[in-house]
């Protein structure tokens, strides 16, 4: 068990296959009788919640979801229907997990990375997983995950309006409309604090004056529309490229 779980998906695949085998056995051979259904539930709850070396099963489940949903992960080599099928099976297995809140926290951090770094393989698959978790655990369990997806959509809307406020055309990139301020291509994502993991603000960072100009322009635009909200800049989540010539 520990050898299978050493950072590889084979352990999760083994659990999924084992669950499917006994699920079919209970349904087809015992007509889903309550006694056998409970026996299967008790058995899976016992070993699914065992610690696997230094890793919790909650983390292994979350890592497997991340692999299915990330660019370059398992899901990139699969059909969309196969990805959804694998996620559906995992959520069925997830129902036996005692540390559901821990799984949710791992999922939230991994979803944040996928969204902010443009590493999500499929928006439809992201929504599929959230909908399945919502069916199992209720809307309170997925509210932050849904809020993060909503934030990304609203951020694109803010960015498009920002570009138009500058009198520029909609030059589209993978992040949405790009604002040209001087010679800088500037894109902002506005996140709701309560939905996302906590990120530290680096107040000691000294920004170059062209970037300060970009930030000031966005703040003027943003506060003209939403004066009741405060923007806090988390530069550690940003990315950029610098072109030089000799």
Coordinates of N, CA and C in Angstrom, one line a residue:
X1 N 0.8 -1.2 0.0 CA 0.0 0.0 0.0 C 0.9 1.3 0.0
X2 N 1.9 1.3 0.9 CA 2.7 2.5 1.0 C 3.5 2.6 -0.3
X3 N 4.0 1.5 -0.9 CA 4.8 1.6 -2.1 C 3.9 2.2 -3.3
X4 N 2.7 1.8 -3.3 CA 1.8 2.3 -4.4 C 1.5 3.7 -4.2
X5 N 1.4 4.2 -3.0 CA 1.0 5.6 -2.7 C 2.1 6.6 -2.7
X6 N 3.4 6.1 -3.1 CA 4.5 7.0 -3.0 C 4.5 8.0 -4.2
X7 N 3.5 8.9 -4.1 CA 3.5 10.0 -5.1 C 3.0 9.6 -6.5
X8 N 2.5 8.4 -6.6 CA 2.0 7.9 -8.0 C 0.5 7.7 -8.0
X9 N -0.1 7.8 -9.1 CA -1.5 7.6 -9.2 C -2.0 6.1 -9.2
X10 N -1.0 5.2 -9.2 CA -1.4 3.8 -9.2 C -2.2 3.4 -8.0
X11 N -1.9 4.0 -6.8 CA -2.6 3.7 -5.6 C -4.1 4.1 -5.7
X12 N -4.3 5.3 -6.2 CA -5.7 5.7 -6.4 C -6.4 4.9 -7.4
X13 N -5.7 4.5 -8.5 CA -6.3 3.6 -9.5 C -6.7 2.3 -8.9
X14 N -5.9 1.8 -8.0 CA -6.2 0.5 -7.3 C -7.4 0.6 -6.5
X15 N -7.5 1.8 -5.7 CA -8.7 2.0 -4.9 C -9.9 2.1 -5.7
X16 N -9.8 2.8 -6.8 CA -11.0 3.0 -7.7 C -11.5 1.7 -8.3
X17 N -10.5 0.9 -8.8 CA -10.8 -0.4 -9.3 C -11.4 -1.4 -8.3
X18 N -10.9 -1.3 -7.0 CA -11.4 -2.1 -5.9 C -12.8 -1.7 -5.6
X19 N -13.1 -0.4 -5.5 CA -14.4 0.0 -5.2 C -15.4 -0.3 -6.3
X20 N -15.0 -0.2 -7.5 CA -15.9 -0.5 -8.6 C -16.2 -2.0 -8.6
X21 N -15.2 -2.9 -8.3 CA -15.4 -4.3 -8.3 C -16.5 -4.7 -7.2
X22 N -16.3 -4.2 -6.0 CA -17.2 -4.5 -4.9 C -18.6 -3.8 -5.1
X23 N -18.6 -2.7 -5.7 CA -19.9 -2.0 -5.9 C -20.7 -2.9 -6.9
X24 N -20.1 -3.4 -8.0 CA -20.7 -4.2 -8.9 C -21.2 -5.5 -8.2
X25 N -20.3 -6.1 -7.4 CA -20.7 -7.3 -6.7 C -21.9 -7.1 -5.8
X26 N -21.9 -6.0 -5.0 CA -23.1 -5.8 -4.1 C -24.4 -5.6 -4.9
X27 N -24.2 -4.8 -6.0 CA -25.4 -4.4 -6.8 C -25.9 -5.6 -7.6
X28 N -25.0 -6.4 -8.3 CA -25.4 -7.4 -9.2 C -25.7 -8.7 -8.6
X29 N -24.9 -9.1 -7.5 CA -25.1 -10.4 -6.9 C -26.0 -10.4 -5.7
X30 N -26.1 -9.2 -5.0 CA -26.9 -9.1 -3.8 C -28.0 -8.1 -3.9
X31 N -28.2 -7.6 -5.1 CA -29.3 -6.7 -5.4 C -29.3 -5.4 -4.5
X32 N -28.1 -5.0 -4.2 CA -27.9 -3.8 -3.3 C -28.5 -4.0 -1.9
X33 N -28.6 -5.2 -1.4 CA -29.1 -5.4 -0.1 C -28.5 -4.6 1.0
X34 N -29.2 -4.0 1.9 CA -28.8 -3.1 2.9 C -27.6 -3.6 3.7
X35 N -27.7 -4.9 4.1 CA -26.6 -5.5 4.9 C -25.3 -5.5 4.2
X36 N -25.3 -5.9 2.9 CA -24.0 -6.0 2.1 C -23.6 -4.5 1.8
X37 N -24.5 -3.6 1.6 CA -24.1 -2.3 1.3 C -23.4 -1.6 2.5
X38 N -24.0 -1.9 3.7 CA -23.4 -1.4 4.9 C -22.0 -2.0 5.2
X39 N -21.9 -3.3 4.9 CA -20.6 -4.0 5.1 C -19.6 -3.4 4.2
X40 N -19.9 -3.1 3.0 CA -18.9 -2.5 2.1 C -18.6 -1.1 2.5
X41 N -19.6 -0.3 3.0 CA -19.3 1.0 3.4 C -18.4 1.0 4.6
X42 N -18.6 0.2 5.6 CA -17.8 0.1 6.8 C -16.4 -0.3 6.5
X43 N -16.2 -1.3 5.5 CA -14.9 -1.7 5.1 C -14.1 -0.6 4.5
X44 N -14.7 0.1 3.5 CA -14.0 1.2 2.8 C -13.7 2.3 3.7
X45 N -14.6 2.6 4.7 CA -14.4 3.7 5.6 C -13.2 3.4 6.5
X46 N -13.0 2.1 6.8 CA -11.9 1.8 7.7 C -10.5 2.0 7.0
X47 N -10.3 1.4 5.8 CA -9.0 1.5 5.2 C -8.7 2.7 4.3
X48 N -9.8 3.3 3.8 CA -9.6 4.6 3.1 C -9.1 5.7 4.0
X49 N -9.4 5.6 5.3 CA -9.0 6.7 6.2 C -7.7 6.4 6.9
X50 N -7.0 5.3 6.6 CA -5.7 5.0 7.2 C -4.7 6.0 6.6
X51 N -3.7 6.4 7.4 CA -2.6 7.2 7.0 C -1.7 6.3 6.1
X52 N -1.3 6.9 4.9 CA -0.4 6.2 4.0 C 1.0 6.8 4.1
X53 N 1.8 6.2 4.9 CA 3.1 6.8 5.2 C 3.0 8.1 5.9
X54 N 3.6 9.1 5.3 CA 3.5 10.5 5.9 C 2.4 11.3 5.2
X55 N 1.6 10.7 4.3 CA 0.6 11.4 3.5 C -0.8 10.9 3.9
X56 N -1.7 11.9 4.0 CA -3.1 11.5 4.3 C -3.8 11.2 3.0
X57 N -4.8 10.4 3.1 CA -5.6 10.0 1.9 C -6.2 11.2 1.3
X58 N -6.6 12.2 2.2 CA -7.2 13.4 1.7 C -6.3 14.1 0.7
X59 N -5.0 14.2 1.0 CA -4.0 14.8 0.1 C -3.9 14.0 -1.1
X60 N -3.8 12.7 -1.0 CA -3.7 11.8 -2.2 C -4.9 12.0 -3.2
X61 N -6.1 12.1 -2.6 CA -7.3 12.3 -3.4 C -7.2 13.7 -4.1
X62 N -6.8 14.7 -3.4 CA -6.7 16.0 -3.9 C -5.6 16.1 -5.0
X63 N -4.5 15.4 -4.8 CA -3.4 15.4 -5.8 C -3.9 14.7 -7.1
X64 N -4.6 13.7 -6.9 CA -5.1 12.9 -8.1 C -6.1 13.8 -8.9
X65 N -7.0 14.6 -8.2 CA -7.8 15.5 -8.9 C -7.0 16.6 -9.6
X66 N -6.0 17.1 -9.0 CA -5.2 18.1 -9.6 C -4.5 17.6 -10.8
X67 N -4.0 16.3 -10.8 CA -3.4 15.7 -11.9 C -4.4 15.6 -13.1
X68 N -5.6 15.3 -12.8 CA -6.6 15.1 -13.8 C -7.0 16.5 -14.5
X69 N -6.9 17.5 -13.7 CA -7.3 18.9 -14.1 C -6.2 19.8 -14.6
X70 N -5.0 19.4 -14.4 CA -3.9 20.3 -14.7 C -3.4 20.1 -16.1
X71 N -2.9 21.2 -16.7 CA -2.2 21.0 -18.0 C -1.0 20.2 -17.9
X72 N -0.8 19.2 -18.7 CA 0.4 18.3 -18.6 C 0.2 17.2 -17.6
X73 N -0.9 17.1 -17.0 CA -1.2 16.0 -16.0 C -1.9 14.9 -16.7
X74 N -2.5 14.0 -15.9 CA -3.1 12.8 -16.5 C -4.3 13.2 -17.4
X75 N -5.0 14.2 -17.0 CA -6.2 14.6 -17.8 C -5.8 15.1 -19.2
X76 N -4.6 15.6 -19.4 CA -4.2 16.1 -20.7 C -4.1 15.0 -21.8
X77 N -4.0 13.7 -21.3 CA -3.8 12.6 -22.2 C -5.1 11.8 -22.3
X78 N -6.2 12.3 -21.8 CA -7.5 11.6 -21.7 C -8.6 12.4 -22.5
X79 N -9.6 11.7 -22.9 CA -10.8 12.4 -23.5 C -11.5 13.1 -22.3
X80 N -12.2 14.1 -22.7 CA -13.0 14.9 -21.6 C -14.0 13.9 -20.9
X81 N -14.6 13.0 -21.6 CA -15.5 12.1 -21.0 C -14.8 11.2 -20.0
X82 N -13.6 10.8 -20.3 CA -12.8 9.9 -19.4 C -12.4 10.6 -18.2
X83 N -12.1 11.9 -18.3 CA -11.7 12.7 -17.2 C -12.9 12.8 -16.2
X84 N -14.0 13.1 -16.8 CA -15.2 13.3 -15.9 C -15.6 12.0 -15.3
X85 N -15.4 10.9 -16.0 CA -15.7 9.5 -15.4 C -14.8 9.2 -14.3
X86 N -13.5 9.6 -14.4 CA -12.5 9.4 -13.3 C -12.8 10.2 -12.1
X87 N -13.2 11.5 -12.4 CA -13.6 12.4 -11.3 C -14.8 11.9 -10.6
X88 N -15.8 11.4 -11.3 CA -17.0 10.8 -10.8 C -16.7 9.7 -9.8
X89 N -15.9 8.8 -10.3 CA -15.5 7.6 -9.5 C -14.8 8.0 -8.2
X90 N -13.9 9.1 -8.3 CA -13.2 9.5 -7.2 C -14.1 10.1 -6.1
X91 N -15.1 10.9 -6.6 CA -16.0 11.5 -5.6 C -16.8 10.4 -4.9
X92 N -17.1 9.3 -5.6 CA -17.8 8.2 -4.9 C -17.0 7.7 -3.8
X93 N -15.7 7.5 -4.1 CA -14.7 7.0 -3.1 C -14.5 8.1 -2.0
X94 N -14.6 9.3 -2.4 CA -14.4 10.5 -1.4 C -15.5 10.4 -0.3
X95 N -16.7 9.9 -0.6 CA -17.8 9.8 0.3 C -17.4 9.1 1.6
X96 N -16.4 8.2 1.5 CA -16.0 7.4 2.7 C -14.9 8.2 3.5
X97 N -14.4 9.3 3.0 CA -13.3 10.0 3.6 C -13.8 10.7 4.9
X98 N -13.1 10.6 6.0 CA -13.5 11.3 7.2 C -13.0 12.8 7.1
X99 N -11.8 13.0 6.5 CA -11.2 14.3 6.5 C -11.7 15.1 5.3
X100 N -13.0 15.3 5.1 CA -13.5 16.0 3.9 C -13.1 17.4 3.9
X101 N -13.0 18.1 5.1 CA -12.6 19.5 5.1 C -11.1 19.7 4.7
X102 N -10.3 18.7 5.1 CA -8.9 18.7 4.7 C -8.8 18.6 3.2
X103 N -9.5 17.7 2.6 CA -9.5 17.5 1.2 C -10.0 18.8 0.5
X104 N -11.0 19.5 1.1 CA -11.5 20.7 0.5 C -10.4 21.8 0.5
X105 N -9.7 21.8 1.6 CA -8.6 22.9 1.7 C -7.5 22.6 0.7
X106 N -7.1 21.3 0.5 CA -6.1 21.0 -0.5 C -6.6 21.4 -1.9
X107 N -7.9 21.0 -2.2 CA -8.5 21.3 -3.5 C -8.5 22.8 -3.7
X108 N -8.8 23.6 -2.7 CA -8.9 25.0 -2.9 C -7.5 25.6 -3.3
X109 N -6.5 25.2 -2.6 CA -5.1 25.7 -2.9 C -4.7 25.3 -4.3
X110 N -5.0 24.0 -4.7 CA -4.6 23.6 -6.0 C -5.4 24.2 -7.1
X111 N -6.7 24.5 -6.8 CA -7.5 25.2 -7.8 C -7.0 26.6 -8.0
X112 N -6.6 27.2 -6.9 CA -6.1 28.6 -7.0 C -4.8 28.6 -7.9
X113 N -4.0 27.7 -7.7 CA -2.8 27.6 -8.6 C -3.1 27.4 -10.0
X114 N -4.1 26.5 -10.3 CA -4.4 26.2 -11.7 C -5.0 27.5 -12.3
X115 N -5.9 28.2 -11.6 CA -6.6 29.3 -12.2 C -5.6 30.5 -12.4
X116 N -4.8 30.8 -11.4 CA -3.9 32.0 -11.4 C -2.7 31.8 -12.3
X117 N -2.3 30.5 -12.5 CA -1.2 30.3 -13.4 C -1.6 29.7 -14.8
X118 N -2.9 29.8 -15.0 CA -3.4 29.3 -16.3 C -3.0 27.9 -16.6
X119 N -3.2 27.0 -15.5 CA -2.8 25.6 -15.6 C -4.0 24.7 -15.6
X120 N -5.2 25.2 -15.8 CA -6.4 24.4 -15.8 C -6.5 23.8 -17.2
X121 N -6.7 22.5 -17.2 CA -6.8 21.7 -18.5 C -8.2 22.0 -19.1
X122 N -9.2 22.1 -18.3 CA -10.6 22.2 -18.8 C -11.5 22.9 -17.8
X123 N -12.1 24.0 -18.3 CA -13.1 24.7 -17.4 C -14.3 23.8 -17.1
X124 N -14.7 23.1 -18.1 CA -15.9 22.2 -17.9 C -15.6 21.1 -16.9
X125 N -14.4 20.6 -16.9 CA -14.0 19.5 -15.9 C -13.9 20.1 -14.5
X126 N -13.4 21.4 -14.4 CA -13.4 22.0 -13.1 C -14.8 22.2 -12.5
X127 N -15.7 22.6 -13.4 CA -17.1 22.8 -12.9 C -17.8 21.4 -12.6
X128 N -17.4 20.4 -13.4 CA -17.9 19.0 -13.2 C -17.6 18.5 -11.8
X129 N -16.3 18.7 -11.4 CA -15.8 18.2 -10.1 C -16.6 19.0 -9.0
X130 N -16.7 20.3 -9.1 CA -17.4 21.1 -8.1 C -18.8 20.7 -8.0
X131 N -19.5 20.4 -9.1 CA -20.9 20.0 -9.1 C -21.1 18.7 -8.4
X132 N -20.1 17.7 -8.6 CA -20.2 16.4 -8.0 C -20.0 16.5 -6.5
X133 N -19.0 17.4 -6.1 CA -18.8 17.6 -4.6 C -20.0 18.2 -4.0
X134 N -20.6 19.1 -4.7 CA -21.8 19.8 -4.2 C -22.9 18.9 -4.0
X135 N -23.1 17.9 -4.9 CA -24.1 16.9 -4.7 C -23.9 16.0 -3.5
X136 N -22.6 15.8 -3.2 CA -22.3 14.9 -2.1 C -22.3 15.6 -0.7
X137 N -21.9 16.9 -0.7 CA -21.6 17.6 0.6 C -22.4 18.8 0.8
X138 N -23.1 19.3 -0.3 CA -23.9 20.5 -0.1 C -23.2 21.7 -0.6
X139 N -24.0 22.8 -0.8 CA -23.4 24.1 -1.3 C -22.4 24.7 -0.4
X140 N -22.5 24.5 0.9 CA -21.6 25.1 1.9 C -20.2 24.6 1.6
X141 N -20.1 23.3 1.2 CA -18.7 22.7 1.0 C -18.0 23.3 -0.2
X142 N -18.8 23.7 -1.2 CA -18.2 24.1 -2.5 C -18.3 25.6 -2.7
X143 N -18.8 26.4 -1.7 CA -19.1 27.8 -2.0 C -17.8 28.6 -2.3
X144 N -16.7 28.2 -1.6 CA -15.4 28.9 -1.9 C -14.9 28.6 -3.3
X145 N -15.0 27.3 -3.6 CA -14.6 26.8 -4.9 C -15.4 27.5 -6.1
X146 N -16.7 27.6 -5.9 CA -17.5 28.3 -6.8 C -17.2 29.8 -6.9
X147 N -16.9 30.3 -5.7 CA -16.6 31.7 -5.7 C -15.3 32.1 -6.4
X148 N -14.3 31.1 -6.4 CA -13.1 31.3 -7.1 C -13.3 31.3 -8.6
X149 N -14.1 30.4 -9.1 CA -14.5 30.4 -10.5 C -15.2 31.7 -10.9
X150 N -16.1 32.1 -10.1 CA -16.8 33.3 -10.4 C -15.9 34.5 -10.4
X151 N -15.0 34.6 -9.5 CA -14.0 35.7 -9.4 C -13.2 35.8 -10.7
X152 N -12.8 34.6 -11.3 CA -12.1 34.7 -12.5 C -12.9 35.2 -13.7
X153 N -14.2 34.9 -13.7 CA -15.0 35.4 -14.7 C -15.3 37.0 -14.6
X154 N -15.5 37.4 -13.3 CA -15.7 38.8 -13.1 C -14.4 39.6 -13.3
X155 N -13.2 39.0 -13.0 CA -12.0 39.6 -13.3 C -11.8 39.9 -14.7
X156 N -12.2 39.0 -15.6 CA -12.0 39.2 -17.0 C -12.9 40.4 -17.4
X157 N -14.1 40.4 -16.8 CA -15.1 41.5 -17.2 C -14.5 42.9 -16.7
X158 N -13.9 42.9 -15.5 CA -13.2 44.1 -15.1 C -12.1 44.5 -16.0
X159 N -11.3 43.5 -16.4 CA -10.2 43.8 -17.3 C -10.6 44.4 -18.7
X160 N -11.7 43.8 -19.2 CA -12.2 44.2 -20.5 C -12.7 45.7 -20.4
X161 N -13.4 46.0 -19.3 CA -13.9 47.4 -19.1 C -12.7 48.3 -18.9
X162 N -11.7 47.9 -18.2 CA -10.5 48.7 -18.0 C -9.8 49.1 -19.3
X163 N -9.7 48.1 -20.2 CA -9.1 48.3 -21.5 C -10.0 49.3 -22.3
X164 N -11.3 49.2 -22.2 CA -12.1 50.1 -22.9 C -12.1 51.5 -22.3
X165 N -11.9 51.6 -21.0 CA -11.8 52.9 -20.4 C -10.5 53.6 -20.8
X166 N -9.5 52.9 -21.3 CA -8.3 53.5 -21.8 C -8.4 53.9 -23.3
X167 N -9.6 53.5 -23.9 CA -9.8 53.8 -25.3 C -9.0 52.9 -26.2
X168 N -8.7 51.7 -25.7 CA -8.0 50.7 -26.5 C -8.9 49.6 -27.0
X169 N -8.4 48.9 -28.0 CA -9.2 47.8 -28.5 C -9.0 46.6 -27.7
X170 N -9.8 45.5 -27.9 CA -9.7 44.3 -27.1 C -8.7 43.4 -27.7
X171 N -7.4 43.6 -27.3 CA -6.4 42.7 -27.7 C -6.4 41.5 -26.8
X172 N -6.8 40.3 -27.3 CA -7.0 39.2 -26.4 C -5.8 38.3 -26.2
X173 N -5.6 37.9 -25.0 CA -4.5 37.0 -24.6 C -5.2 35.9 -23.9
X174 N -4.4 34.9 -23.4 CA -5.0 33.8 -22.6 C -5.6 34.3 -21.3
X175 N -5.2 35.5 -20.9 CA -5.6 36.1 -19.6 C -6.8 37.0 -19.8
X176 N -7.1 37.3 -21.1 CA -8.2 38.2 -21.3 C -7.7 39.4 -22.1
X177 N -8.3 40.6 -22.0 CA -7.9 41.8 -22.7 C -6.6 42.3 -22.0
X178 N -5.7 42.8 -22.9 CA -4.5 43.4 -22.4 C -4.5 44.9 -22.5
X179 N -4.2 45.6 -21.4 CA -4.1 47.0 -21.4 C -2.7 47.4 -21.7
X180 N -2.5 48.3 -22.6 CA -1.2 48.9 -22.9 C -1.1 50.2 -22.2
X181 N -0.2 50.3 -21.2 CA 0.1 51.5 -20.5 C 1.6 51.8 -20.7
X182 N 1.8 52.8 -21.5 CA 3.2 53.1 -21.9 C 3.6 51.9 -22.8
X183 N 4.7 51.3 -22.4 CA 5.2 50.1 -23.2 C 4.9 48.8 -22.4
X184 N 4.1 48.9 -21.4 CA 3.8 47.7 -20.6 C 2.4 47.1 -20.9
X185 N 2.4 45.8 -21.1 CA 1.1 45.1 -21.2 C 0.7 44.7 -19.8
X186 N -0.5 45.2 -19.4 CA -0.9 45.1 -18.0 C -2.2 44.4 -17.8
X187 N -2.3 43.3 -17.1 CA -3.5 42.6 -16.8 C -3.7 42.3 -15.3
X188 N -4.9 42.5 -14.8 CA -5.1 42.4 -13.4 C -6.2 41.4 -13.1
X189 N -6.1 40.6 -12.1 CA -7.1 39.7 -11.6 C -7.5 40.2 -10.2
X190 N -8.8 40.4 -10.1 CA -9.4 40.9 -8.8 C -10.0 39.7 -8.1
X191 N -9.5 39.3 -6.9 CA -10.0 38.2 -6.2 C -10.7 38.6 -4.9
X192 N -11.7 37.8 -4.5 CA -12.4 38.1 -3.3 C -11.7 37.4 -2.1
X193 N -11.3 38.1 -1.1 CA -10.4 37.6 0.0 C -11.0 36.3 0.6
X194 N -12.3 36.3 0.8 CA -12.9 35.1 1.5 C -12.9 33.8 0.8
X195 N -12.7 33.9 -0.6 CA -12.8 32.7 -1.4 C -11.5 32.0 -1.5
X196 N -10.4 32.8 -1.5 CA -9.1 32.3 -1.9 C -8.2 31.9 -0.7
X197 N -7.2 31.1 -0.8 CA -6.2 30.9 0.3 C -5.6 32.2 0.7
X198 N -5.1 32.3 1.9 CA -4.5 33.5 2.4 C -3.1 33.7 1.7
X199 N -2.9 34.9 1.2 CA -1.6 35.2 0.6 C -1.0 36.5 1.3
X200 N 0.3 36.4 1.6 CA 0.9 37.5 2.3 C 1.3 38.7 1.3
X201 N 1.1 39.9 1.8 CA 1.4 41.1 1.0 C 2.8 41.5 1.4
X202 N 3.7 41.6 0.3 CA 5.1 42.0 0.6 C 5.2 43.5 0.5
X203 N 5.1 44.2 1.6 CA 5.1 45.6 1.6 C 6.5 46.2 1.4
X204 N 7.6 45.3 1.6 CA 8.9 45.8 1.4 C 9.4 45.9 -0.1
X205 N 8.6 45.3 -1.0 CA 8.9 45.3 -2.4 C 8.9 46.7 -3.0
X206 N 9.9 47.1 -3.7 CA 10.0 48.4 -4.3 C 9.7 48.2 -5.8
X207 N 8.6 48.7 -6.2 CA 8.2 48.6 -7.6 C 8.8 49.6 -8.5
X208 N 9.1 49.3 -9.7 CA 9.6 50.3 -10.7 C 8.5 51.3 -11.0
X209 N 8.9 52.5 -11.3 CA 7.9 53.6 -11.5 C 6.9 53.2 -12.7
X210 N 7.3 52.6 -13.8 CA 6.3 52.3 -14.8 C 5.2 51.3 -14.3
X211 N 5.6 50.4 -13.4 CA 4.6 49.5 -12.9 C 3.7 50.2 -11.9
X212 N 4.3 51.2 -11.1 CA 3.4 52.0 -10.2 C 2.4 52.8 -11.0
X213 N 2.8 53.3 -12.2 CA 1.9 54.0 -13.0 C 0.7 53.1 -13.5
X214 N 1.0 51.9 -13.8 CA 0.0 50.9 -14.2 C -1.0 50.7 -13.0
X215 N -0.5 50.4 -11.9 CA -1.3 50.2 -10.7 C -2.2 51.4 -10.4
X216 N -1.6 52.5 -10.4 CA -2.4 53.7 -10.2 C -3.5 53.9 -11.1
X217 N -3.3 53.6 -12.4 CA -4.3 53.7 -13.5 C -5.4 52.7 -13.2
X218 N -5.1 51.5 -12.8 CA -6.1 50.5 -12.5 C -6.9 50.9 -11.3
X219 N -6.2 51.4 -10.2 CA -6.9 51.8 -9.0 C -7.9 52.9 -9.3
X220 N -7.5 53.9 -10.1 CA -8.5 55.0 -10.4 C -9.7 54.4 -11.1
X221 N -9.5 53.5 -12.1 CA -10.6 52.9 -12.8 C -11.5 52.1 -11.8
X222 N -10.9 51.3 -11.0 CA -11.6 50.3 -10.1 C -12.4 51.1 -9.1
X223 N -11.8 52.1 -8.5 CA -12.5 52.8 -7.4 C -13.6 53.8 -8.0
X224 N -13.5 54.1 -9.2 CA -14.6 54.9 -9.8 C -15.9 54.1 -10.0
X225 N -15.7 52.8 -9.9 CA -16.9 51.9 -10.1 C -17.3 51.2 -8.8
X226 N -16.3 50.9 -8.0 CA -16.6 50.2 -6.7 C -15.8 50.9 -5.6
X227 N -16.3 52.0 -5.2 CA -15.6 52.8 -4.2 C -15.6 52.2 -2.8
X228 N -16.5 51.2 -2.5 CA -16.6 50.6 -1.2 C -15.6 49.5 -0.9
X229 N -14.8 49.1 -2.0 CA -13.9 48.0 -1.8 C -12.5 48.5 -1.8
X230 N -11.6 47.7 -1.1 CA -10.2 48.1 -1.0 C -9.4 47.1 -1.8
X231 N -8.5 47.6 -2.6 CA -7.6 46.7 -3.4 C -6.3 46.4 -2.6
X232 N -5.9 45.2 -2.4 CA -4.7 44.8 -1.8 C -3.9 44.1 -2.8
X233 N -2.7 44.5 -3.2 CA -1.9 44.0 -4.3 C -1.0 42.9 -3.7
X234 N -1.1 41.7 -4.3 CA -0.3 40.5 -3.9 C 0.6 40.2 -5.1
X235 N 1.8 40.9 -5.0 CA 2.7 40.8 -6.2 C 3.3 39.4 -6.4
X236 N 3.4 38.6 -5.3 CA 3.9 37.3 -5.4 C 3.1 36.4 -6.3
X237 N 1.9 36.7 -6.6 CA 1.1 35.9 -7.5 C 1.2 36.4 -8.9
X238 N 1.9 37.5 -9.1 CA 2.0 38.0 -10.5 C 3.1 37.4 -11.3
X239 N 3.0 37.6 -12.6 CA 4.1 37.1 -13.4 C 4.3 38.1 -14.6
X240 N 5.5 38.1 -15.1 CA 5.8 39.0 -16.2 C 7.0 38.6 -16.9
X241 N 7.2 39.3 -18.0 CA 8.4 39.0 -18.8 C 9.1 40.3 -19.2
X242 N 10.4 40.3 -19.3 CA 11.2 41.5 -19.5 C 12.0 41.2 -20.8
X243 N 11.8 42.1 -21.7 CA 12.5 42.1 -23.0 C 13.7 43.1 -23.0
X244 N 14.9 42.6 -23.3 CA 16.0 43.5 -23.4 C 16.7 43.4 -24.7
X245 N 17.5 44.4 -25.0 CA 18.3 44.3 -26.2 C 19.7 44.9 -26.0
X246 N 20.7 44.4 -26.6 CA 22.1 44.8 -26.4 C 22.5 45.8 -27.5

